[in-house]
PDB file of N, CA, C and O in Angstrom:
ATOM      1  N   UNK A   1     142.684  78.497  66.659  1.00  0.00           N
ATOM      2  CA  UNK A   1     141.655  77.506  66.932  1.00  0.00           C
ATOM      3  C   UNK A   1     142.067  76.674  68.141  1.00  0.00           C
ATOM      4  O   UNK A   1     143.232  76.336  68.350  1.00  0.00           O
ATOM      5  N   UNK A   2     140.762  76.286  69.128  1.00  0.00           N
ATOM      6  CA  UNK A   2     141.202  75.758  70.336  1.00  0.00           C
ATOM      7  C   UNK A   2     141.193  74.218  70.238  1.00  0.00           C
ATOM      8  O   UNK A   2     140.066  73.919  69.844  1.00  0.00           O
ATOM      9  N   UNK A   3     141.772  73.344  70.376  1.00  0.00           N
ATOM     10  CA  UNK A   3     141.103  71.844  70.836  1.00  0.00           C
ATOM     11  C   UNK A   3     140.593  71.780  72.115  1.00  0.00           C
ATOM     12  O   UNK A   3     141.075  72.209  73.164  1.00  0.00           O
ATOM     13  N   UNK A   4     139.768  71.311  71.947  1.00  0.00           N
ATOM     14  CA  UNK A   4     138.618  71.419  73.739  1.00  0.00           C
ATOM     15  C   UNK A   4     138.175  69.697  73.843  1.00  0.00           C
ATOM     16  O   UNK A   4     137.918  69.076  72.811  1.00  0.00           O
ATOM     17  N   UNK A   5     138.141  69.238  74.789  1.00  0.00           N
ATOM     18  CA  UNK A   5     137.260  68.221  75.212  1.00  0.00           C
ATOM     19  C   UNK A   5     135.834  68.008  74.287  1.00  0.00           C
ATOM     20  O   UNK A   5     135.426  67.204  73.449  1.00  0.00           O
ATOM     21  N   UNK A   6     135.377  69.148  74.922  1.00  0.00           N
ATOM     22  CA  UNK A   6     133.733  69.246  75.145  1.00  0.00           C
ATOM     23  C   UNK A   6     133.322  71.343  74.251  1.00  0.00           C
ATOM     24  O   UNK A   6     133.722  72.499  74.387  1.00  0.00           O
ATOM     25  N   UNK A   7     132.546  70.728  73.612  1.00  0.00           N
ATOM     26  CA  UNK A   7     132.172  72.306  72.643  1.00  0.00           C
ATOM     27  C   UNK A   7     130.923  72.828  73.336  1.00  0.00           C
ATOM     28  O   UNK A   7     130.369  73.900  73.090  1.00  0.00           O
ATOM     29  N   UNK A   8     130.578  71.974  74.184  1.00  0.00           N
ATOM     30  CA  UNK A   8     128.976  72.373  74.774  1.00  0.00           C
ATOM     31  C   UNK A   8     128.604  74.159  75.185  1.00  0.00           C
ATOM     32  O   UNK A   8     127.608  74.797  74.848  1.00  0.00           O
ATOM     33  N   UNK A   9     129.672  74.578  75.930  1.00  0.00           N
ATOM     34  CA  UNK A   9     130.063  76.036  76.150  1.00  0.00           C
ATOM     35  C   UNK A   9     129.888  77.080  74.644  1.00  0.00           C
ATOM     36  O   UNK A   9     129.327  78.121  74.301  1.00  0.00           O
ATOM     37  N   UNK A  10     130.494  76.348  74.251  1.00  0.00           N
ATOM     38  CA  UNK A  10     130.727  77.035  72.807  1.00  0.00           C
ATOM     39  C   UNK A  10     129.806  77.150  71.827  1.00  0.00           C
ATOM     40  O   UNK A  10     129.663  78.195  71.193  1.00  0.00           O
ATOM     41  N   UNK A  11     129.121  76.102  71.627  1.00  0.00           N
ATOM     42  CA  UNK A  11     127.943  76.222  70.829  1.00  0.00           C
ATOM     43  C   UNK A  11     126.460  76.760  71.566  1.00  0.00           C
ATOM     44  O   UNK A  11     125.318  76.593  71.139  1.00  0.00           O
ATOM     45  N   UNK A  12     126.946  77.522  72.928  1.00  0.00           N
ATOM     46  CA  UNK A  12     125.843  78.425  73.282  1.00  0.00           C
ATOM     47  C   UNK A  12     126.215  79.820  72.826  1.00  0.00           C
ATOM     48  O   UNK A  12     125.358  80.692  72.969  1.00  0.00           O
ATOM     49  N   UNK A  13     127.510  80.179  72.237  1.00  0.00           N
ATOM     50  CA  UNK A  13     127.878  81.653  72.208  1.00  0.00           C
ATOM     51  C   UNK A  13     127.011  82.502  70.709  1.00  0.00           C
ATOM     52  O   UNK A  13     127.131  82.018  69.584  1.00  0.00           O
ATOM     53  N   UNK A  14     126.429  83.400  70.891  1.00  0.00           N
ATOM     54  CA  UNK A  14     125.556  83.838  69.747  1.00  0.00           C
ATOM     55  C   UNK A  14     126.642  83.528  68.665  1.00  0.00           C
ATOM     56  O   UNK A  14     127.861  83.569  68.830  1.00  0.00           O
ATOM     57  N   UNK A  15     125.618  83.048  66.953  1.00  0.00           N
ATOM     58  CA  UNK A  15     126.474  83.125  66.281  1.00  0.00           C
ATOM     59  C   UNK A  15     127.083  81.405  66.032  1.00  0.00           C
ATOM     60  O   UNK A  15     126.843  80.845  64.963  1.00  0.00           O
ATOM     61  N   UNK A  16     127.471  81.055  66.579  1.00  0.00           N
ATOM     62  CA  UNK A  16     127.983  79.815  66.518  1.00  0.00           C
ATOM     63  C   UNK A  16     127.694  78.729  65.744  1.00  0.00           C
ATOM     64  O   UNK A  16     126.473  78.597  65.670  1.00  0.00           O
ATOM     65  N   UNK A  17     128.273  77.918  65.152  1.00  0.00           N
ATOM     66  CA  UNK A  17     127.918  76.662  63.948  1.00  0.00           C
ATOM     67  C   UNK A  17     128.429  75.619  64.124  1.00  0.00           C
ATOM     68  O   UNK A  17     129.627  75.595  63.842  1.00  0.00           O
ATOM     69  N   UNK A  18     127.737  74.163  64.706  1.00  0.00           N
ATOM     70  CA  UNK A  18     128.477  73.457  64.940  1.00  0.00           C
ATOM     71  C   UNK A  18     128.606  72.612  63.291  1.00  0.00           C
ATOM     72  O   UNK A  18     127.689  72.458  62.485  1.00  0.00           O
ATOM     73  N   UNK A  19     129.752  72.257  63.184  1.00  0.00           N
ATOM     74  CA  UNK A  19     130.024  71.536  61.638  1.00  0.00           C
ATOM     75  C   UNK A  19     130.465  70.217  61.811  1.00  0.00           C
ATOM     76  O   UNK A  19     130.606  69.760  62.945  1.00  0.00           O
ATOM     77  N   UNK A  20     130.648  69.700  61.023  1.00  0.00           N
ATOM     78  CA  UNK A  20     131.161  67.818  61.176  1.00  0.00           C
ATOM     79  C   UNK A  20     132.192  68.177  59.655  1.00  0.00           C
ATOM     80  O   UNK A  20     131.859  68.767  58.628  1.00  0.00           O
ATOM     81  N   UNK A  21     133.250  67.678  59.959  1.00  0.00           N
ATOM     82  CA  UNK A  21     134.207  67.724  58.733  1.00  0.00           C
ATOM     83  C   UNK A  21     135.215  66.621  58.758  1.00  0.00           C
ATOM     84  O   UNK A  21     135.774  66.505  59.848  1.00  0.00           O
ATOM     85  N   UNK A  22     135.608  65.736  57.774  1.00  0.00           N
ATOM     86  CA  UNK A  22     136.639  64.949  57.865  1.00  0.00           C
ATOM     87  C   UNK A  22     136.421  64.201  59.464  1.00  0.00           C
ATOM     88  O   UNK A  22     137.371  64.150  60.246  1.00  0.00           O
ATOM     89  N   UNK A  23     135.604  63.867  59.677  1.00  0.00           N
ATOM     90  CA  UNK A  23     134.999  63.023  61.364  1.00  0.00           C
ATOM     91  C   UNK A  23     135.386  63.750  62.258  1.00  0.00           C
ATOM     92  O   UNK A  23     135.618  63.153  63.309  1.00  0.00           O
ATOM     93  N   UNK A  24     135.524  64.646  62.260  1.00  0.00           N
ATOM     94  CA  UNK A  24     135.553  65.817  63.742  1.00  0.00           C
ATOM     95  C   UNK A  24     134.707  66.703  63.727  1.00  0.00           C
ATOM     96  O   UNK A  24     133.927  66.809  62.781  1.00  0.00           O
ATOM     97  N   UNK A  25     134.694  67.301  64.494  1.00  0.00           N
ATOM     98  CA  UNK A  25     133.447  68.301  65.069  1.00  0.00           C
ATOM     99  C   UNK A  25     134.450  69.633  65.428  1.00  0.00           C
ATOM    100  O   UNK A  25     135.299  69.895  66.280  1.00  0.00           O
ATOM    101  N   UNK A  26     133.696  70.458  64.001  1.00  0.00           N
ATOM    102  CA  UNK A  26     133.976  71.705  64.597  1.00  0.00           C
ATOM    103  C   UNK A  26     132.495  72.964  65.257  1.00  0.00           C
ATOM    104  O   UNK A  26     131.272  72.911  65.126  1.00  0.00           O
ATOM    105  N   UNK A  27     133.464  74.014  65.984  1.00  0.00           N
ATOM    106  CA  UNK A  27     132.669  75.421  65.892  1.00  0.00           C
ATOM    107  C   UNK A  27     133.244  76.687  65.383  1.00  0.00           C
ATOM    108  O   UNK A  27     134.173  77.418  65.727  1.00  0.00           O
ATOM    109  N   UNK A  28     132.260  76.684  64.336  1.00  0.00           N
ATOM    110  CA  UNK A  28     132.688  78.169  63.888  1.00  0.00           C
ATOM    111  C   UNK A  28     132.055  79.291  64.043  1.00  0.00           C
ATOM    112  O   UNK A  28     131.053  79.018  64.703  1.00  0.00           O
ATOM    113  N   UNK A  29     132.076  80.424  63.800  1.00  0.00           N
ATOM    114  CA  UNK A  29     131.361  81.576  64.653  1.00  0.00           C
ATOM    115  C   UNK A  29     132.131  83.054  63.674  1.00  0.00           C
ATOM    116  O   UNK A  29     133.236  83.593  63.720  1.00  0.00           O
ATOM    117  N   UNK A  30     130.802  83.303  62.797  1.00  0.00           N
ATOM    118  CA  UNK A  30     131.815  84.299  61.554  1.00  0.00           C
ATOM    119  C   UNK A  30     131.695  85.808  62.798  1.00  0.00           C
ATOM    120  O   UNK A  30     132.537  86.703  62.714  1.00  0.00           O
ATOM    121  N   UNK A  31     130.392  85.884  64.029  1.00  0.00           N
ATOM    122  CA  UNK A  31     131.004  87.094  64.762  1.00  0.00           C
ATOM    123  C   UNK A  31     131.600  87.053  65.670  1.00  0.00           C
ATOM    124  O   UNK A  31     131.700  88.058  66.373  1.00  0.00           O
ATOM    125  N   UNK A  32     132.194  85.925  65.985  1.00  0.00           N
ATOM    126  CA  UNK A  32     133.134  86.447  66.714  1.00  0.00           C
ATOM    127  C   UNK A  32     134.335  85.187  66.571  1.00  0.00           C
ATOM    128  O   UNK A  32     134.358  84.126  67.195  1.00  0.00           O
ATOM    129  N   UNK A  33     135.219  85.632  65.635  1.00  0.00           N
ATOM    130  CA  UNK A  33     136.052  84.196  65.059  1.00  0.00           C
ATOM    131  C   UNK A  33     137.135  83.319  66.033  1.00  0.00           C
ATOM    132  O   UNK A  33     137.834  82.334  65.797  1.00  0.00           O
ATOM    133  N   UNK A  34     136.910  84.248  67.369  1.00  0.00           N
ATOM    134  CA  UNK A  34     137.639  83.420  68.343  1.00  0.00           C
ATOM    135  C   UNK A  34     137.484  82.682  68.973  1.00  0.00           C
ATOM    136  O   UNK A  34     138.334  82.011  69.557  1.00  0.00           O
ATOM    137  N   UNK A  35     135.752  82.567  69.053  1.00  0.00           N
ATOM    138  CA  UNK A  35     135.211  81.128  69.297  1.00  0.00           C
ATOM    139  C   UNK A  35     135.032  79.732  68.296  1.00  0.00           C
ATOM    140  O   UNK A  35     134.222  78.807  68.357  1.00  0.00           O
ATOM    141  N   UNK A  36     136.358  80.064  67.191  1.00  0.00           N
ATOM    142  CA  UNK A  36     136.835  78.878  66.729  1.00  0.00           C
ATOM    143  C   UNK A  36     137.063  77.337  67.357  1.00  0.00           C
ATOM    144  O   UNK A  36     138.196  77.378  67.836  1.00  0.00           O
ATOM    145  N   UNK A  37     136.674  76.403  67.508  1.00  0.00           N
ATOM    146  CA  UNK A  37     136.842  75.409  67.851  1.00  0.00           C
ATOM    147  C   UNK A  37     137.348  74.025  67.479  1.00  0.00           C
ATOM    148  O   UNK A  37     137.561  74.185  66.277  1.00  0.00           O
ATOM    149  N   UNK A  38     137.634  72.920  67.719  1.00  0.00           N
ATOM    150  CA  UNK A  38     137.762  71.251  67.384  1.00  0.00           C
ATOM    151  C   UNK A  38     137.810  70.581  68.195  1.00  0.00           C
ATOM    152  O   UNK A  38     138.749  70.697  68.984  1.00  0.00           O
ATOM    153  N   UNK A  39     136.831  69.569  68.385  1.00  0.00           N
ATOM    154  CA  UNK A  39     136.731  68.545  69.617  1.00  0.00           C
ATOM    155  C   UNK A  39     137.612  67.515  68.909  1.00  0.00           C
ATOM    156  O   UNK A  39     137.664  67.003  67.791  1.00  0.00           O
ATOM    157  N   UNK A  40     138.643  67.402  70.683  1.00  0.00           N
ATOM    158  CA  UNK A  40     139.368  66.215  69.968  1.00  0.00           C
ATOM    159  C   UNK A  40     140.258  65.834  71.038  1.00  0.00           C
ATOM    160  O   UNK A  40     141.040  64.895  70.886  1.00  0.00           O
TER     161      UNK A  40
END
């Protein structure tokens, strides 16, 4: 999983889910799991 700035990129990739968990912002993506994410 990456920490990124900014997920904006990421939550255009097909597939993608942006989530809110424990006050962070994730992306998850079950096809293609390497566009794992956490803004932070």
């Amino acid at each position: 999983m990456k920490v990124r700035n900014s997920l904006k990129r990421l939550k255009m990739v097909p597939g993608s889910q942006v989530v809110h968990r424990r006050g962070r912002v994730f992306v998850i993506n079950k096809l293609n799991p390497r566009a794992k994410a956490r803004q932070g």
